[in-house]
Structures are given as structure tokens and as C-alpha cells.
Amino acid sequence: MNIILALVIGYILGSIPFALVIGKVFYKTDVRKFGSGNLGGSNAGRVLGKKVGVAVTIMDAIKCIIAMGIMFLVDPSCILYAGFGAAIGHCYPMFANFKGGKAVATIMGYVLGLVLFGLVPWYVFFLPLASFFAILKVCKFVSFSSICMIFIAFLLAFFTAELPTALSIFVLWCFCTYRHRSNIERLRKGTETKITWM
């Protein structure tokens, strides 16, 4: 029963579309109608500016940590499921017609939550985050850098954490990679958009 509760709590919190809320409330803009149409920090930043992109990214991560924190108080053994629910909710939000983002920030929020609740060492979050910016500096592709970042988090967790925890990151990496399938196709064709701010 607590597993179901964790998934539900995670899904509801993950469904909060901060990119849509900030866009409509403060900018009278529906970010779904511009750029990639995704409700994530990357598209929010592309449409509304860098500061909004950073704010949305942080809040998309925090909502996952909050879900995990709630379940930590209820049943610590179920916090992994709360993280899964949040990632699913972010991609298929009940508050935005089930069309959301690609869960990169939410998954990294999950990894940070694992650090905060003592399931993985601190560097399982911070080294992949540093690698994201390093890879992005070289290739200029947010999609590729994001996929690499989460996979690096999995590799580090595999050697430093319990197997179920490491495998949970791997499953989320698979989910994130699936959500990036159109980006991967554009990368293959050489038509993926590069960033210009780094």
C-alpha cells in the first residue's frame, strides 16, 4: 500500500508544471506553443530567458525531493517509488493534459534526494552535474549532455550504492533516453539545435 501511496504522491507533485505556471502567471505566455513545446527548464529558458530556465529547473528538481521527503517520513523504504512517480508525473502531468517535459531536472532531483537521504555519496550528484557542463561546453547539445549526465550518475551509484538504488537510476536513465528519442534522431541527422550561451 505504501508503494502505491509513494507513486501517487510522486506523480501528483511531479505533475506540477512549473514552466507552464511561471510562463502564464508572470509572462502571459504558454511555453508549450513555442520552442520544443516541452514543459521543462530547457524550453522555458529558450522561450522566457535564462533566469526562468534556471528557476524552472530548480523547482522541477525540488518537487521530486519533496515527494521523497514525504515518503521518508511515512515509510523510508518507499522513497525510490516517490522519485519514480515524480519523473512520470513530470513527463505526463495530470495538470497539463499529460504533455510535459523530459524529466532531466526531476531525475537529477531524485539523485540529489538519494544523497540527502543517505543512499548514495555526495559525488553521485555533483560529479555528473559537473560533467553535464563540461560535455555541454564541448558539444553544445543539452540533450546529449543530459543523457550522459544521468548515465554517469548511474555508473557512480553502481560502484558506491546498493544495487536496487543504482538500478533505479538506470531505469530512470532509460526512461529519460526514451523521452529524448526525437533529439537522438536529430543528433543522428545532424539537425539538433546547439546552445549559444556557452
PDB file of N, CA and C in Angstrom, residues 28-74:
ATOM      1  N   LYS A  28       2.447  35.793 -19.218  1.00  0.00           N
ATOM      2  CA  LYS A  28       1.260  35.636 -20.073  1.00  0.00           C
ATOM      3  C   LYS A  28       1.586  34.843 -21.330  1.00  0.00           C
ATOM      4  N   THR A  29       2.453  33.834 -21.143  1.00  0.00           N
ATOM      5  CA  THR A  29       2.920  33.036 -22.272  1.00  0.00           C
ATOM      6  C   THR A  29       2.796  31.550 -21.969  1.00  0.00           C
ATOM      7  N   ASP A  30       2.247  30.814 -22.912  1.00  0.00           N
ATOM      8  CA  ASP A  30       2.174  29.360 -22.802  1.00  0.00           C
ATOM      9  C   ASP A  30       3.394  28.778 -23.514  1.00  0.00           C
ATOM     10  N   VAL A  31       4.369  28.311 -22.742  1.00  0.00           N
ATOM     11  CA  VAL A  31       5.628  27.853 -23.343  1.00  0.00           C
ATOM     12  C   VAL A  31       5.425  26.644 -24.246  1.00  0.00           C
ATOM     13  N   ARG A  32       4.281  25.977 -24.115  1.00  0.00           N
ATOM     14  CA  ARG A  32       4.013  24.819 -24.965  1.00  0.00           C
ATOM     15  C   ARG A  32       3.825  25.205 -26.423  1.00  0.00           C
ATOM     16  N   LYS A  33       3.576  26.497 -26.659  1.00  0.00           N
ATOM     17  CA  LYS A  33       3.328  26.967 -28.021  1.00  0.00           C
ATOM     18  C   LYS A  33       4.597  27.477 -28.700  1.00  0.00           C
ATOM     19  N   PHE A  34       5.720  27.378 -28.005  1.00  0.00           N
ATOM     20  CA  PHE A  34       6.967  27.904 -28.555  1.00  0.00           C
ATOM     21  C   PHE A  34       8.100  26.895 -28.357  1.00  0.00           C
ATOM     22  N   GLY A  35       9.164  27.109 -29.109  1.00  0.00           N
ATOM     23  CA  GLY A  35      10.326  26.232 -28.978  1.00  0.00           C
ATOM     24  C   GLY A  35       9.983  24.781 -29.237  1.00  0.00           C
ATOM     25  N   SER A  36      10.443  23.915 -28.338  1.00  0.00           N
ATOM     26  CA  SER A  36      10.179  22.483 -28.478  1.00  0.00           C
ATOM     27  C   SER A  36       8.781  22.111 -27.995  1.00  0.00           C
ATOM     28  N   GLY A  37       8.145  23.025 -27.263  1.00  0.00           N
ATOM     29  CA  GLY A  37       6.815  22.743 -26.723  1.00  0.00           C
ATOM     30  C   GLY A  37       6.833  21.982 -25.424  1.00  0.00           C
ATOM     31  N   ASN A  38       8.021  21.623 -24.941  1.00  0.00           N
ATOM     32  CA  ASN A  38       8.133  20.848 -23.702  1.00  0.00           C
ATOM     33  C   ASN A  38       8.003  21.738 -22.473  1.00  0.00           C
ATOM     34  N   LEU A  39       7.494  21.133 -21.395  1.00  0.00           N
ATOM     35  CA  LEU A  39       7.356  21.847 -20.130  1.00  0.00           C
ATOM     36  C   LEU A  39       8.547  21.546 -19.227  1.00  0.00           C
ATOM     37  N   GLY A  40       9.712  21.929 -19.689  1.00  0.00           N
ATOM     38  CA  GLY A  40      10.928  21.720 -18.914  1.00  0.00           C
ATOM     39  C   GLY A  40      11.753  22.987 -18.835  1.00  0.00           C
ATOM     40  N   GLY A  41      12.809  22.953 -18.048  1.00  0.00           N
ATOM     41  CA  GLY A  41      13.643  24.123 -17.867  1.00  0.00           C
ATOM     42  C   GLY A  41      14.323  24.586 -19.138  1.00  0.00           C
ATOM     43  N   SER A  42      14.730  23.645 -19.981  1.00  0.00           N
ATOM     44  CA  SER A  42      15.434  23.994 -21.210  1.00  0.00           C
ATOM     45  C   SER A  42      14.554  24.828 -22.136  1.00  0.00           C
ATOM     46  N   ASN A  43      13.333  24.375 -22.366  1.00  0.00           N
ATOM     47  CA  ASN A  43      12.434  25.123 -23.247  1.00  0.00           C
ATOM     48  C   ASN A  43      11.964  26.415 -22.599  1.00  0.00           C
ATOM     49  N   ALA A  44      11.744  26.380 -21.280  1.00  0.00           N
ATOM     50  CA  ALA A  44      11.351  27.599 -20.577  1.00  0.00           C
ATOM     51  C   ALA A  44      12.433  28.661 -20.708  1.00  0.00           C
ATOM     52  N   GLY A  45      13.682  28.243 -20.589  1.00  0.00           N
ATOM     53  CA  GLY A  45      14.786  29.174 -20.753  1.00  0.00           C
ATOM     54  C   GLY A  45      14.889  29.694 -22.166  1.00  0.00           C
ATOM     55  N   ARG A  46      14.635  28.819 -23.123  1.00  0.00           N
ATOM     56  CA  ARG A  46      14.698  29.211 -24.531  1.00  0.00           C
ATOM     57  C   ARG A  46      13.623  30.247 -24.856  1.00  0.00           C
ATOM     58  N   VAL A  47      12.444  30.076 -24.271  1.00  0.00           N
ATOM     59  CA  VAL A  47      11.308  30.945 -24.592  1.00  0.00           C
ATOM     60  C   VAL A  47      11.270  32.193 -23.719  1.00  0.00           C
ATOM     61  N   LEU A  48      11.531  32.040 -22.429  1.00  0.00           N
ATOM     62  CA  LEU A  48      11.328  33.131 -21.480  1.00  0.00           C
ATOM     63  C   LEU A  48      12.612  33.724 -20.907  1.00  0.00           C
ATOM     64  N   GLY A  49      13.739  33.127 -21.213  1.00  0.00           N
ATOM     65  CA  GLY A  49      15.004  33.667 -20.731  1.00  0.00           C
ATOM     66  C   GLY A  49      15.720  32.741 -19.769  1.00  0.00           C
ATOM     67  N   LYS A  50      17.022  32.976 -19.614  1.00  0.00           N
ATOM     68  CA  LYS A  50      17.877  32.099 -18.821  1.00  0.00           C
ATOM     69  C   LYS A  50      17.430  32.003 -17.366  1.00  0.00           C
ATOM     70  N   LYS A  51      17.040  33.130 -16.762  1.00  0.00           N
ATOM     71  CA  LYS A  51      16.652  33.122 -15.351  1.00  0.00           C
ATOM     72  C   LYS A  51      15.437  32.232 -15.113  1.00  0.00           C
ATOM     73  N   VAL A  52      14.484  32.291 -16.018  1.00  0.00           N
ATOM     74  CA  VAL A  52      13.294  31.442 -15.894  1.00  0.00           C
ATOM     75  C   VAL A  52      13.682  29.983 -16.075  1.00  0.00           C
ATOM     76  N   GLY A  53      14.565  29.719 -17.009  1.00  0.00           N
ATOM     77  CA  GLY A  53      15.012  28.350 -17.236  1.00  0.00           C
ATOM     78  C   GLY A  53      15.653  27.757 -15.994  1.00  0.00           C
ATOM     79  N   VAL A  54      16.503  28.551 -15.339  1.00  0.00           N
ATOM     80  CA  VAL A  54      17.158  28.091 -14.112  1.00  0.00           C
ATOM     81  C   VAL A  54      16.127  27.870 -13.012  1.00  0.00           C
ATOM     82  N   ALA A  55      15.180  28.807 -12.871  1.00  0.00           N
ATOM     83  CA  ALA A  55      14.157  28.697 -11.828  1.00  0.00           C
ATOM     84  C   ALA A  55      13.298  27.451 -12.022  1.00  0.00           C
ATOM     85  N   VAL A  56      12.892  27.202 -13.253  1.00  0.00           N
ATOM     86  CA  VAL A  56      12.065  26.032 -13.555  1.00  0.00           C
ATOM     87  C   VAL A  56      12.858  24.752 -13.293  1.00  0.00           C
ATOM     88  N   THR A  57      14.100  24.722 -13.691  1.00  0.00           N
ATOM     89  CA  THR A  57      14.945  23.549 -13.471  1.00  0.00           C
ATOM     90  C   THR A  57      15.052  23.225 -11.987  1.00  0.00           C
ATOM     91  N   ILE A  58      15.293  24.251 -11.170  1.00  0.00           N
ATOM     92  CA  ILE A  58      15.419  24.047  -9.726  1.00  0.00           C
ATOM     93  C   ILE A  58      14.114  23.545  -9.132  1.00  0.00           C
ATOM     94  N   MET A  59      13.006  24.147  -9.533  1.00  0.00           N
ATOM     95  CA  MET A  59      11.712  23.743  -8.970  1.00  0.00           C
ATOM     96  C   MET A  59      11.299  22.347  -9.434  1.00  0.00           C
ATOM     97  N   ASP A  60      11.655  21.992 -10.653  1.00  0.00           N
ATOM     98  CA  ASP A  60      11.356  20.638 -11.138  1.00  0.00           C
ATOM     99  C   ASP A  60      12.158  19.593 -10.368  1.00  0.00           C
ATOM    100  N   ALA A  61      13.338  19.977  -9.906  1.00  0.00           N
ATOM    101  CA  ALA A  61      14.139  19.065  -9.083  1.00  0.00           C
ATOM    102  C   ALA A  61      13.574  18.988  -7.664  1.00  0.00           C
ATOM    103  N   ILE A  62      13.207  20.152  -7.123  1.00  0.00           N
ATOM    104  CA  ILE A  62      12.724  20.208  -5.744  1.00  0.00           C
ATOM    105  C   ILE A  62      11.435  19.425  -5.550  1.00  0.00           C
ATOM    106  N   LYS A  63      10.552  19.438  -6.550  1.00  0.00           N
ATOM    107  CA  LYS A  63       9.280  18.730  -6.371  1.00  0.00           C
ATOM    108  C   LYS A  63       9.501  17.232  -6.184  1.00  0.00           C
ATOM    109  N   CYS A  64      10.545  16.709  -6.793  1.00  0.00           N
ATOM    110  CA  CYS A  64      10.873  15.297  -6.600  1.00  0.00           C
ATOM    111  C   CYS A  64      11.426  15.061  -5.197  1.00  0.00           C
ATOM    112  N   ILE A  65      12.283  15.967  -4.743  1.00  0.00           N
ATOM    113  CA  ILE A  65      12.860  15.841  -3.406  1.00  0.00           C
ATOM    114  C   ILE A  65      11.778  15.927  -2.340  1.00  0.00           C
ATOM    115  N   ILE A  66      10.800  16.803  -2.547  1.00  0.00           N
ATOM    116  CA  ILE A  66       9.690  16.931  -1.595  1.00  0.00           C
ATOM    117  C   ILE A  66       8.899  15.631  -1.523  1.00  0.00           C
ATOM    118  N   ALA A  67       8.615  15.050  -2.689  1.00  0.00           N
ATOM    119  CA  ALA A  67       7.888  13.776  -2.725  1.00  0.00           C
ATOM    120  C   ALA A  67       8.659  12.694  -1.969  1.00  0.00           C
ATOM    121  N   MET A  68       9.953  12.648  -2.186  1.00  0.00           N
ATOM    122  CA  MET A  68      10.787  11.668  -1.490  1.00  0.00           C
ATOM    123  C   MET A  68      10.822  11.949   0.011  1.00  0.00           C
ATOM    124  N   GLY A  69      10.851  13.234   0.377  1.00  0.00           N
ATOM    125  CA  GLY A  69      10.863  13.605   1.786  1.00  0.00           C
ATOM    126  C   GLY A  69       9.592  13.201   2.507  1.00  0.00           C
ATOM    127  N   ILE A  70       8.464  13.371   1.837  1.00  0.00           N
ATOM    128  CA  ILE A  70       7.193  12.958   2.430  1.00  0.00           C
ATOM    129  C   ILE A  70       7.192  11.460   2.706  1.00  0.00           C
ATOM    130  N   MET A  71       7.655  10.702   1.719  1.00  0.00           N
ATOM    131  CA  MET A  71       7.679   9.250   1.906  1.00  0.00           C
ATOM    132  C   MET A  71       8.744   8.814   2.897  1.00  0.00           C
ATOM    133  N   PHE A  72       9.785   9.595   3.046  1.00  0.00           N
ATOM    134  CA  PHE A  72      10.802   9.285   4.051  1.00  0.00           C
ATOM    135  C   PHE A  72      10.189   9.331   5.451  1.00  0.00           C
ATOM    136  N   LEU A  73       9.262  10.251   5.644  1.00  0.00           N
ATOM    137  CA  LEU A  73       8.575  10.367   6.937  1.00  0.00           C
ATOM    138  C   LEU A  73       7.547   9.259   7.128  1.00  0.00           C
ATOM    139  N   VAL A  74       6.941   8.835   6.017  1.00  0.00           N
ATOM    140  CA  VAL A  74       5.898   7.804   6.091  1.00  0.00           C
ATOM    141  C   VAL A  74       6.500   6.404   6.116  1.00  0.00           C
TER     142      VAL A  74
END
